[in-house]
Amino acid sequence: MKTGDDMNMEELILALDACLAERRACVVATIVDVDGSAYRREGARCLIHADGEVTGILSGGCIEEDLREHAQEVLRTLEPRKLLYDFRIGEDEVWGTGLGCNGAITVWLEPFDPVCAPDAADRIIGDLRQRVETREPYVAATVIGSSDPAAVPPGARRTLAGAAEAAGLLGAGRRAGLVRRTEGSAQLELLLERVAPRPELVIVGVGDDARLLCSLARRLQWRVTVAYHATGKATRERFPAADELQIIPRFAFEQVDVRGKYVVVMSHNLELDREAVHKMLTPEVQYVGLVGSRYRLEKILEPIRNPGEPERAIEPALLDKLYSPVGLDIGAETPEEIAMSILAEITAIKNGRSGGFLRDRKGAIRGGGTDASLNASTSSPSFLDEPAFPESCRV
C-alpha cells in the first residue's frame, strides 16, 4: 500500500480490498484523456480517501489538492465527476509551479462506497481483478458519460473482445483513450483501455539473486514461475512473490511451458544451465537470458554445437533469442542492480526498444500518440460537443 507514490494494479486492488473490509468509502481517480505531455497517461489511477489521504499519484503533486476537494463532493453525492486540468497556457499563474509539462489532462472521479453503493463498489473491484487475472487480451470499456443515464449509467463496464472493433474505435497506436459511441438510444462517452495478460517470466534458479529477480519482476506485474528440481531452497517460503513454484525432475526442463514467455537461467551450475538453455531455447520462447560470462556461455554452447550430436543441435536462428551476458549495460554490480539490469533488458525486448538513452530517442517517448481514429464516432455531432454529464468541471 503506497501513499503519495505510484502503485500498480495489484496494489490498487489491495487498497480497495482494505476499504471493503473496513467499510470505508473512497474515490477512484482515473486519467481518461491527455492532450500534449503529462506526468501520467490515460488509464493511470489513484485513490482519494474520505480523510483526504491520497494513495497513488496522477501528477507531480500539482492537482492532488484540488482533486481532494472535488472528491469530497463526489463522496457526498455519490455522483461521478469529470475534471479538466489545462496547463497549456498560463499554468504558472494558476498552479504556481505548474505540472512540469505542457499539456492538458482529464480526470474522472468515481465513488467507491461499500456501504451506500455496494453494487457499484463490487463492479469497480471486479473489473480490476479481471484485468490482473486475464490470460487473454481484451479491451475494457468504462462508461464515462451517457445521454441516457437511466439506461446506461456512468460507471457501467463493458468488455470488447474483438480486436478489429477495438482497433477501429481506439486506434492502432493507443493503449487507452476516450471514444464516443451509440448504444441503443444512448450516446456514450467511453474510456477504452487495452488489457493484456501479464507478461510471463520463468526463472531457473533458487539462489538469492533469483529471489531478488522474482520479487522485482512481481513488483512490475510480471507473472513469475520459478522452475527447479526439489531442493531445500526451492520453497514457497523463499519465493513468496512467485505465482508458481514448479518442481521438476533434475534436468527435465522440457516439462516447463515456455511458449510466449521470457526465461532467465541462473542456476550457476554448468550442467543445469546447459540443459536449461538446450531445452528452453525453442521457437516458441520469446527470450532466454543466461547469467554468466562470455567464457561460460561458450562452455555451455560447446556440446550443443557439436556436429557429432545432431539431436542436441540448436538452430542458429534461435541463438538470436539467447542473451548472455544478460542485462543492459548500466554498470550493475550489486545483486539488486543486476536484477534491475536484467528486467530492463527484458522489458526493452518486450516493447521492441533498444534500451538506450531517452534523450537520444527521436519522436515520441512513449508509444502511440494522437490518432485521428481515437475521435471516430457513431454518435451525433451535437453529442460530441456536449459535456459528458452536467457536473463536468473545467478548472
CSV table of C-alpha atoms in Angstrom, one decimal:
chain,number,residue,atom,x,y,z
A,1,MET,CA,0.0,0.0,0.0
A,2,LYS,CA,1.5,3.3,-1.0
A,3,THR,CA,0.7,6.9,-0.2
A,4,GLY,CA,1.9,9.7,-2.4
A,5,ASP,CA,3.7,7.3,-4.7
A,6,ASP,CA,3.0,5.3,-7.8
A,7,MET,CA,1.3,1.9,-7.4
A,8,ASN,CA,0.5,-0.9,-9.7
A,9,MET,CA,-2.9,-2.6,-10.4
A,10,GLU,CA,-2.4,-5.2,-7.7
A,11,GLU,CA,-1.6,-2.6,-5.1
A,12,LEU,CA,-4.7,-0.7,-6.2
A,13,ILE,CA,-6.8,-3.8,-5.6
A,14,LEU,CA,-5.3,-4.4,-2.2
A,15,ALA,CA,-6.1,-0.8,-1.2
A,16,LEU,CA,-9.7,-1.2,-2.4
A,17,ASP,CA,-9.9,-4.6,-0.6
A,18,ALA,CA,-8.9,-2.8,2.6
A,19,CYS,CA,-11.7,-0.3,2.0
A,20,LEU,CA,-14.2,-3.1,1.5
A,21,ALA,CA,-13.1,-4.9,4.7
A,22,GLU,CA,-13.2,-1.8,6.8
A,23,ARG,CA,-16.4,-0.4,5.0
A,24,ARG,CA,-14.6,2.8,4.2
A,25,ALA,CA,-15.5,5.0,1.2
A,26,CYS,CA,-13.0,6.5,-1.2
A,27,VAL,CA,-12.9,7.9,-4.7
A,28,VAL,CA,-11.1,6.3,-7.7
A,29,ALA,CA,-9.5,9.0,-9.8
A,30,THR,CA,-8.6,8.0,-13.3
A,31,ILE,CA,-6.8,9.9,-16.1
A,32,VAL,CA,-9.1,9.4,-19.1
A,33,ASP,CA,-7.6,11.8,-21.6
A,34,VAL,CA,-4.3,13.6,-22.2
A,35,ASP,CA,-3.6,16.3,-24.7
A,36,GLY,CA,0.1,17.0,-25.0
A,37,SER,CA,2.7,16.0,-22.5
A,38,ALA,CA,1.8,14.9,-19.0
A,39,TYR,CA,3.3,13.2,-15.9
A,40,ARG,CA,1.0,10.1,-16.3
A,41,ARG,CA,-1.0,8.8,-19.3
A,42,GLU,CA,-4.6,7.6,-19.8
A,43,GLY,CA,-5.5,4.8,-17.5
A,44,ALA,CA,-3.4,5.9,-14.6
A,45,ARG,CA,-5.3,5.7,-11.3
A,46,CYS,CA,-5.1,6.8,-7.7
A,47,LEU,CA,-7.4,6.6,-4.6
A,48,ILE,CA,-8.6,9.6,-2.6
A,49,HIS,CA,-9.9,8.6,0.8
A,50,ALA,CA,-12.5,10.3,2.8
A,51,ASP,CA,-9.9,11.8,5.2
A,52,GLY,CA,-8.1,13.3,2.2
A,53,GLU,CA,-5.3,10.8,2.1
A,54,VAL,CA,-4.2,10.0,-1.5
A,55,THR,CA,-3.0,6.5,-2.4
A,56,GLY,CA,-1.0,6.7,-5.6
A,57,ILE,CA,-0.2,9.6,-7.8
A,58,LEU,CA,-1.5,11.2,-11.0
A,59,SER,CA,0.7,14.3,-11.3
A,60,GLY,CA,3.8,15.7,-9.8
A,61,GLY,CA,1.6,16.8,-6.9
A,62,CYS,CA,0.0,19.8,-8.6
A,63,ILE,CA,-3.6,18.7,-8.9
A,64,GLU,CA,-3.9,16.3,-5.9
A,65,GLU,CA,-5.1,19.1,-3.5
A,66,ASP,CA,-7.8,20.2,-5.9
A,67,LEU,CA,-8.8,16.6,-6.5
A,68,ARG,CA,-9.3,16.2,-2.8
A,69,GLU,CA,-11.8,19.0,-2.7
A,70,HIS,CA,-13.8,17.5,-5.6
A,71,ALA,CA,-13.6,14.0,-4.1
A,72,GLN,CA,-15.4,15.2,-1.0
A,73,GLU,CA,-18.4,16.3,-3.2
A,74,VAL,CA,-18.3,13.0,-5.1
A,75,LEU,CA,-18.5,11.1,-1.8
A,76,ARG,CA,-21.3,13.3,-0.6
A,77,THR,CA,-23.5,12.9,-3.8
A,78,LEU,CA,-22.2,9.5,-5.0
A,79,GLU,CA,-22.2,11.1,-8.4
A,80,PRO,CA,-19.1,10.8,-10.7
A,81,ARG,CA,-17.4,13.9,-11.9
A,82,LYS,CA,-15.1,14.8,-14.8
A,83,LEU,CA,-12.4,17.4,-14.4
A,84,LEU,CA,-10.1,19.1,-17.0
A,85,TYR,CA,-6.8,20.5,-15.9
A,86,ASP,CA,-5.3,22.6,-18.7
A,87,PHE,CA,-1.6,23.5,-18.3
A,88,ARG,CA,-1.0,24.6,-21.9
A,89,ILE,CA,-1.4,28.3,-21.2
A,90,GLY,CA,-0.9,30.3,-18.0
A,91,GLU,CA,0.0,27.3,-15.9
A,92,ASP,CA,2.4,29.1,-13.6
A,93,GLU,CA,-0.2,31.8,-12.8
A,94,VAL,CA,-2.9,29.3,-11.9
A,95,TRP,CA,-0.9,26.5,-10.3
A,96,GLY,CA,2.3,28.1,-9.0
A,97,THR,CA,5.0,25.7,-10.0
A,98,GLY,CA,2.8,24.1,-12.7
A,99,LEU,CA,2.6,20.5,-13.8
A,100,GLY,CA,6.1,20.4,-15.2
A,101,CYS,CA,4.8,19.7,-18.7
A,102,ASN,CA,2.8,21.5,-21.3
A,103,GLY,CA,-0.4,19.5,-21.7
A,104,ALA,CA,-4.0,19.0,-20.5
A,105,ILE,CA,-5.3,16.1,-18.6
A,106,THR,CA,-8.9,15.0,-17.9
A,107,VAL,CA,-9.6,13.1,-14.7
A,108,TRP,CA,-12.7,11.1,-13.9
A,109,LEU,CA,-13.7,10.8,-10.2
A,110,GLU,CA,-15.8,7.7,-9.4
A,111,PRO,CA,-17.2,7.0,-5.9
A,112,PHE,CA,-16.3,3.7,-4.2
A,113,ASP,CA,-18.6,3.2,-1.3
A,114,PRO,CA,-19.1,-0.3,0.1
A,115,VAL,CA,-21.9,0.8,2.4
A,116,CYS,CA,-24.1,3.2,0.4
A,117,ALA,CA,-23.3,1.8,-3.1
A,118,PRO,CA,-22.1,-1.8,-2.7
A,119,ASP,CA,-23.1,-3.0,-6.2
A,120,ALA,CA,-21.0,-0.2,-7.8
A,121,ALA,CA,-18.1,-0.9,-5.5
A,122,ASP,CA,-18.2,-4.6,-6.4
A,123,ARG,CA,-18.3,-3.7,-10.1
A,124,ILE,CA,-15.2,-1.5,-9.8
A,125,ILE,CA,-13.1,-4.0,-8.0
A,126,GLY,CA,-14.4,-6.9,-10.1
A,127,ASP,CA,-13.3,-5.0,-13.2
A,128,LEU,CA,-9.8,-4.5,-11.8
A,129,ARG,CA,-9.5,-8.1,-10.7
A,130,GLN,CA,-10.4,-9.3,-14.2
A,131,ARG,CA,-7.6,-7.2,-15.7
A,132,VAL,CA,-4.9,-8.8,-13.4
A,133,GLU,CA,-6.2,-12.3,-13.8
A,134,THR,CA,-6.8,-12.5,-17.5
A,135,ARG,CA,-4.8,-14.8,-19.7
A,136,GLU,CA,-6.3,-13.3,-22.9
A,137,PRO,CA,-6.1,-9.8,-24.3
A,138,TYR,CA,-9.2,-7.7,-24.4
A,139,VAL,CA,-10.4,-4.1,-24.3
A,140,ALA,CA,-12.1,-2.8,-21.2
A,141,ALA,CA,-14.7,-0.1,-21.7
A,142,THR,CA,-15.9,2.2,-18.8
A,143,VAL,CA,-18.9,4.5,-19.4
A,144,ILE,CA,-17.8,8.0,-18.5
A,145,GLY,CA,-20.8,9.9,-19.9
A,146,SER,CA,-24.2,8.9,-21.1
A,147,SER,CA,-27.1,10.8,-22.7
A,148,ASP,CA,-29.5,8.3,-21.0
A,149,PRO,CA,-28.1,7.5,-17.5
A,150,ALA,CA,-31.2,5.5,-16.6
A,151,ALA,CA,-30.5,3.1,-19.4
A,152,VAL,CA,-26.7,3.2,-19.3
A,153,PRO,CA,-25.3,4.9,-16.2
A,154,PRO,CA,-21.8,6.3,-15.9
A,155,GLY,CA,-19.6,3.7,-14.3
A,156,ALA,CA,-21.1,0.8,-16.3
A,157,ARG,CA,-18.5,-1.6,-17.6
A,158,ARG,CA,-18.2,-3.3,-21.0
A,159,THR,CA,-15.7,-5.8,-22.5
A,160,LEU,CA,-14.8,-5.6,-26.1
A,161,ALA,CA,-13.2,-8.9,-27.2
A,162,GLY,CA,-13.0,-8.2,-30.9
A,163,ALA,CA,-9.6,-6.8,-31.9
A,164,ALA,CA,-11.0,-5.2,-35.1
A,165,GLU,CA,-13.8,-3.5,-33.2
A,166,ALA,CA,-11.3,-2.2,-30.6
A,167,ALA,CA,-8.8,-1.0,-33.2
A,168,GLY,CA,-11.5,0.8,-35.1
A,169,LEU,CA,-12.6,2.7,-32.0
A,170,LEU,CA,-9.4,3.3,-30.2
A,171,GLY,CA,-6.8,3.5,-33.0
A,172,ALA,CA,-3.9,1.2,-33.7
A,173,GLY,CA,-1.3,3.0,-31.6
A,174,ARG,CA,-3.3,3.8,-28.5
A,175,ARG,CA,-3.4,1.8,-25.3
A,176,ALA,CA,-6.2,3.9,-23.8
A,177,GLY,CA,-8.4,6.9,-24.6
A,178,LEU,CA,-11.8,8.4,-24.9
A,179,VAL,CA,-14.2,7.5,-27.7
A,180,ARG,CA,-17.9,8.2,-28.4
A,181,ARG,CA,-20.3,5.5,-29.4
A,182,THR,CA,-24.1,4.9,-29.7
A,183,GLU,CA,-25.6,2.0,-27.7
A,184,GLY,CA,-29.3,1.6,-28.4
A,185,SER,CA,-30.8,5.1,-27.8
A,186,ALA,CA,-27.9,6.2,-25.6
A,187,GLN,CA,-25.0,8.2,-26.8
A,188,LEU,CA,-22.0,7.2,-24.7
A,189,GLU,CA,-18.5,8.5,-23.9
A,190,LEU,CA,-16.3,5.6,-23.1
A,191,LEU,CA,-12.8,5.1,-21.7
A,192,LEU,CA,-11.3,2.3,-23.6
A,193,GLU,CA,-8.2,0.5,-22.2
A,194,ARG,CA,-6.3,-2.3,-23.9
A,195,VAL,CA,-5.8,-5.0,-21.3
A,196,ALA,CA,-3.0,-7.5,-22.0
A,197,PRO,CA,-2.2,-10.6,-19.9
A,198,ARG,CA,0.7,-10.0,-17.6
A,199,PRO,CA,3.9,-10.9,-19.3
A,200,GLU,CA,5.4,-14.2,-18.0
A,201,LEU,CA,8.8,-14.8,-16.7
A,202,VAL,CA,10.4,-18.2,-15.9
A,203,ILE,CA,13.3,-18.2,-13.6
A,204,VAL,CA,15.6,-21.3,-13.5
A,205,GLY,CA,17.4,-21.0,-10.2
A,206,VAL,CA,16.7,-20.7,-6.5
A,207,GLY,CA,19.7,-18.6,-5.2
A,208,ASP,CA,19.4,-15.2,-3.5
A,209,ASP,CA,19.8,-13.5,-6.9
A,210,ALA,CA,16.8,-15.4,-8.2
A,211,ARG,CA,14.8,-14.3,-5.2
A,212,LEU,CA,15.6,-10.7,-5.9
A,213,LEU,CA,14.7,-11.1,-9.6
A,214,CYS,CA,11.4,-12.8,-8.7
A,215,SER,CA,10.5,-10.0,-6.2
A,216,LEU,CA,11.3,-7.2,-8.6
A,217,ALA,CA,9.5,-8.8,-11.5
A,218,ARG,CA,6.4,-9.3,-9.4
A,219,ARG,CA,6.5,-5.7,-8.4
A,220,LEU,CA,6.5,-4.8,-12.1
A,221,GLN,CA,3.4,-7.0,-12.5
A,222,TRP,CA,5.0,-9.9,-14.3
A,223,ARG,CA,3.6,-13.4,-13.8
A,224,VAL,CA,6.6,-15.3,-12.4
A,225,THR,CA,7.3,-19.1,-12.4
A,226,VAL,CA,10.3,-20.5,-10.6
A,227,ALA,CA,11.2,-23.8,-12.1
A,228,TYR,CA,13.7,-26.1,-10.4
A,229,HIS,CA,14.3,-29.6,-9.0
A,230,ALA,CA,13.5,-30.5,-5.4
A,231,THR,CA,15.9,-28.8,-3.0
A,232,GLY,CA,15.8,-27.1,0.3
A,233,LYS,CA,16.0,-23.7,-1.4
A,234,ALA,CA,13.0,-24.3,-3.8
A,235,THR,CA,10.3,-23.5,-1.3
A,236,ARG,CA,7.3,-21.2,-1.1
A,237,GLU,CA,8.8,-19.5,2.0
A,238,ARG,CA,11.9,-18.4,-0.1
A,239,PHE,CA,9.8,-17.3,-3.1
A,240,PRO,CA,6.6,-15.8,-1.7
A,241,ALA,CA,6.4,-13.4,-4.7
A,242,ALA,CA,6.3,-16.3,-7.3
A,243,ASP,CA,2.9,-17.0,-8.9
A,244,GLU,CA,4.0,-20.6,-9.3
A,245,LEU,CA,6.8,-22.8,-7.9
A,246,GLN,CA,7.2,-25.6,-10.4
A,247,ILE,CA,9.2,-28.6,-9.0
A,248,ILE,CA,10.6,-30.8,-11.9
A,249,PRO,CA,12.9,-33.7,-12.0
A,250,ARG,CA,16.6,-32.7,-12.3
A,251,PHE,CA,17.4,-31.6,-15.9
A,252,ALA,CA,13.7,-32.1,-17.0
A,253,PHE,CA,13.4,-28.5,-18.3
A,254,GLU,CA,11.3,-29.7,-21.3
A,255,GLN,CA,8.4,-30.0,-18.7
A,256,VAL,CA,8.3,-26.2,-18.3
A,257,ASP,CA,5.9,-24.4,-20.6
A,258,VAL,CA,7.9,-21.5,-22.2
A,259,ARG,CA,5.6,-20.6,-25.1
A,260,GLY,CA,5.4,-16.8,-25.4
A,261,LYS,CA,7.4,-16.4,-22.2
A,262,TYR,CA,10.7,-14.9,-21.1
A,263,VAL,CA,13.3,-17.1,-19.4
A,264,VAL,CA,16.2,-16.3,-17.2
A,265,VAL,CA,18.6,-19.2,-16.5
A,266,MET,CA,20.6,-18.5,-13.3
A,267,SER,CA,21.2,-21.8,-11.5
A,268,HIS,CA,25.0,-21.2,-11.5
A,269,ASN,CA,25.5,-24.9,-12.2
A,270,LEU,CA,27.2,-25.5,-15.6
A,271,GLU,CA,25.3,-28.7,-16.4
A,272,LEU,CA,21.9,-27.4,-15.2
A,273,ASP,CA,22.4,-24.2,-17.2
A,274,ARG,CA,23.4,-26.1,-20.3
A,275,GLU,CA,20.3,-28.4,-20.2
A,276,ALA,CA,18.1,-25.4,-19.5
A,277,VAL,CA,19.4,-23.5,-22.5
A,278,HIS,CA,19.2,-26.6,-24.7
A,279,LYS,CA,15.6,-27.5,-23.8
A,280,MET,CA,14.1,-24.0,-23.3
A,281,LEU,CA,15.6,-22.1,-26.3
A,282,THR,CA,12.8,-23.1,-28.6
A,283,PRO,CA,11.0,-21.3,-31.5
A,284,GLU,CA,8.1,-20.5,-29.1
A,285,VAL,CA,10.1,-18.8,-26.4
A,286,GLN,CA,10.4,-15.0,-26.5
A,287,TYR,CA,13.8,-14.6,-24.8
A,288,VAL,CA,16.3,-16.7,-22.9
A,289,GLY,CA,18.8,-14.8,-20.7
A,290,LEU,CA,21.8,-16.7,-19.2
A,291,VAL,CA,23.6,-15.2,-16.2
A,292,GLY,CA,27.3,-15.6,-16.5
A,293,SER,CA,30.4,-14.5,-18.6
A,294,ARG,CA,31.0,-14.9,-22.3
A,295,TYR,CA,33.5,-17.6,-21.5
A,296,ARG,CA,30.9,-19.5,-19.6
A,297,LEU,CA,28.4,-19.1,-22.4
A,298,GLU,CA,30.9,-20.7,-24.8
A,299,LYS,CA,31.4,-23.6,-22.4
A,300,ILE,CA,27.7,-24.1,-22.3
A,301,LEU,CA,27.2,-23.9,-26.1
A,302,GLU,CA,30.2,-26.3,-26.9
A,303,PRO,CA,28.3,-29.6,-26.6
A,304,ILE,CA,25.2,-28.1,-28.2
A,305,ARG,CA,27.2,-27.0,-31.2
A,306,ASN,CA,28.9,-30.4,-31.5
A,307,PRO,CA,28.2,-31.8,-35.0
A,308,GLY,CA,28.5,-35.3,-33.6
A,309,GLU,CA,25.3,-34.9,-31.6
A,310,PRO,CA,22.8,-33.5,-34.1
A,311,GLU,CA,19.9,-34.3,-31.7
A,312,ARG,CA,21.3,-31.6,-29.4
A,313,ALA,CA,21.9,-29.0,-32.1
A,314,ILE,CA,20.3,-25.6,-31.8
A,315,GLU,CA,19.1,-23.8,-34.9
A,316,PRO,CA,21.4,-20.8,-35.5
A,317,ALA,CA,18.4,-18.5,-35.8
A,318,LEU,CA,17.4,-19.4,-32.2
A,319,LEU,CA,20.6,-18.0,-30.9
A,320,ASP,CA,19.3,-14.6,-31.6
A,321,LYS,CA,16.9,-15.1,-28.7
A,322,LEU,CA,19.8,-16.0,-26.3
A,323,TYR,CA,21.2,-13.1,-24.3
A,324,SER,CA,24.4,-13.7,-22.4
A,325,PRO,CA,25.9,-11.9,-20.6
A,326,VAL,CA,22.4,-10.9,-19.6
A,327,GLY,CA,21.1,-7.4,-18.9
A,328,LEU,CA,21.6,-3.8,-20.1
A,329,ASP,CA,25.0,-2.2,-19.7
A,330,ILE,CA,24.3,0.1,-16.7
A,331,GLY,CA,27.5,-0.9,-14.7
A,332,ALA,CA,25.5,-3.1,-12.4
A,333,GLU,CA,27.5,-4.6,-9.5
A,334,THR,CA,25.2,-5.3,-6.6
A,335,PRO,CA,22.6,-8.1,-6.8
A,336,GLU,CA,19.8,-5.5,-6.8
A,337,GLU,CA,21.4,-3.6,-9.7
A,338,ILE,CA,21.9,-6.8,-11.7
A,339,ALA,CA,18.2,-7.8,-11.2
A,340,MET,CA,17.2,-4.3,-12.4
A,341,SER,CA,19.5,-4.6,-15.4
A,342,ILE,CA,18.1,-8.0,-16.4
A,343,LEU,CA,14.5,-6.8,-16.1
A,344,ALA,CA,15.3,-3.6,-18.0
A,345,GLU,CA,16.7,-5.7,-20.9
A,346,ILE,CA,13.7,-8.0,-20.9
A,347,THR,CA,11.3,-5.0,-20.8
A,348,ALA,CA,13.1,-3.4,-23.7
A,349,ILE,CA,12.9,-6.5,-25.8
A,350,LYS,CA,9.2,-7.0,-24.9
A,351,ASN,CA,8.5,-3.4,-26.0
A,352,GLY,CA,10.6,-3.5,-29.1
A,353,ARG,CA,13.1,-1.0,-27.8
A,354,SER,CA,16.9,-0.9,-27.8
A,355,GLY,CA,17.3,0.2,-24.2
A,356,GLY,CA,19.3,3.4,-25.0
A,357,PHE,CA,19.1,6.9,-23.5
A,358,LEU,CA,15.7,8.7,-23.9
A,359,ARG,CA,17.4,11.9,-24.7
A,360,ASP,CA,18.7,10.3,-27.9
A,361,ARG,CA,15.3,9.0,-28.9
A,362,LYS,CA,13.7,10.7,-31.9
A,363,GLY,CA,9.9,11.2,-31.8
A,364,ALA,CA,7.5,10.4,-29.0
A,365,ILE,CA,9.0,9.0,-25.8
A,366,ARG,CA,6.0,6.7,-25.2
A,367,GLY,CA,4.4,4.5,-27.8
A,368,GLY,CA,1.3,5.7,-29.5
A,369,GLY,CA,0.4,9.4,-29.8
A,370,THR,CA,-2.7,11.2,-31.0
A,371,ASP,CA,-4.6,9.1,-33.5
A,372,ALA,CA,-7.4,10.5,-35.6
A,373,SER,CA,-9.4,7.4,-35.2
A,374,LEU,CA,-9.5,7.9,-31.5
A,375,ASN,CA,-12.1,10.5,-32.1
A,376,ALA,CA,-14.1,8.4,-34.6
A,377,SER,CA,-17.7,8.3,-33.6
A,378,THR,CA,-21.1,6.8,-34.5
A,379,SER,CA,-22.9,9.4,-32.5
A,380,SER,CA,-24.3,12.7,-33.5
A,381,PRO,CA,-22.1,15.9,-33.7
A,382,SER,CA,-24.3,17.6,-31.0
A,383,PHE,CA,-23.4,14.9,-28.5
A,384,LEU,CA,-19.7,15.3,-29.3
A,385,ASP,CA,-19.9,19.0,-28.5
A,386,GLU,CA,-21.7,18.5,-25.2
A,387,PRO,CA,-20.1,17.7,-21.8
A,388,ALA,CA,-20.4,14.0,-20.8
A,389,PHE,CA,-22.6,14.9,-17.9
A,390,PRO,CA,-23.7,18.1,-16.2
A,391,GLU,CA,-21.2,18.1,-13.4
A,392,SER,CA,-18.2,18.1,-15.6
A,393,CYS,CA,-15.9,20.8,-14.4
A,394,ARG,CA,-13.2,22.8,-16.1
A,395,VAL,CA,-10.5,24.0,-13.7
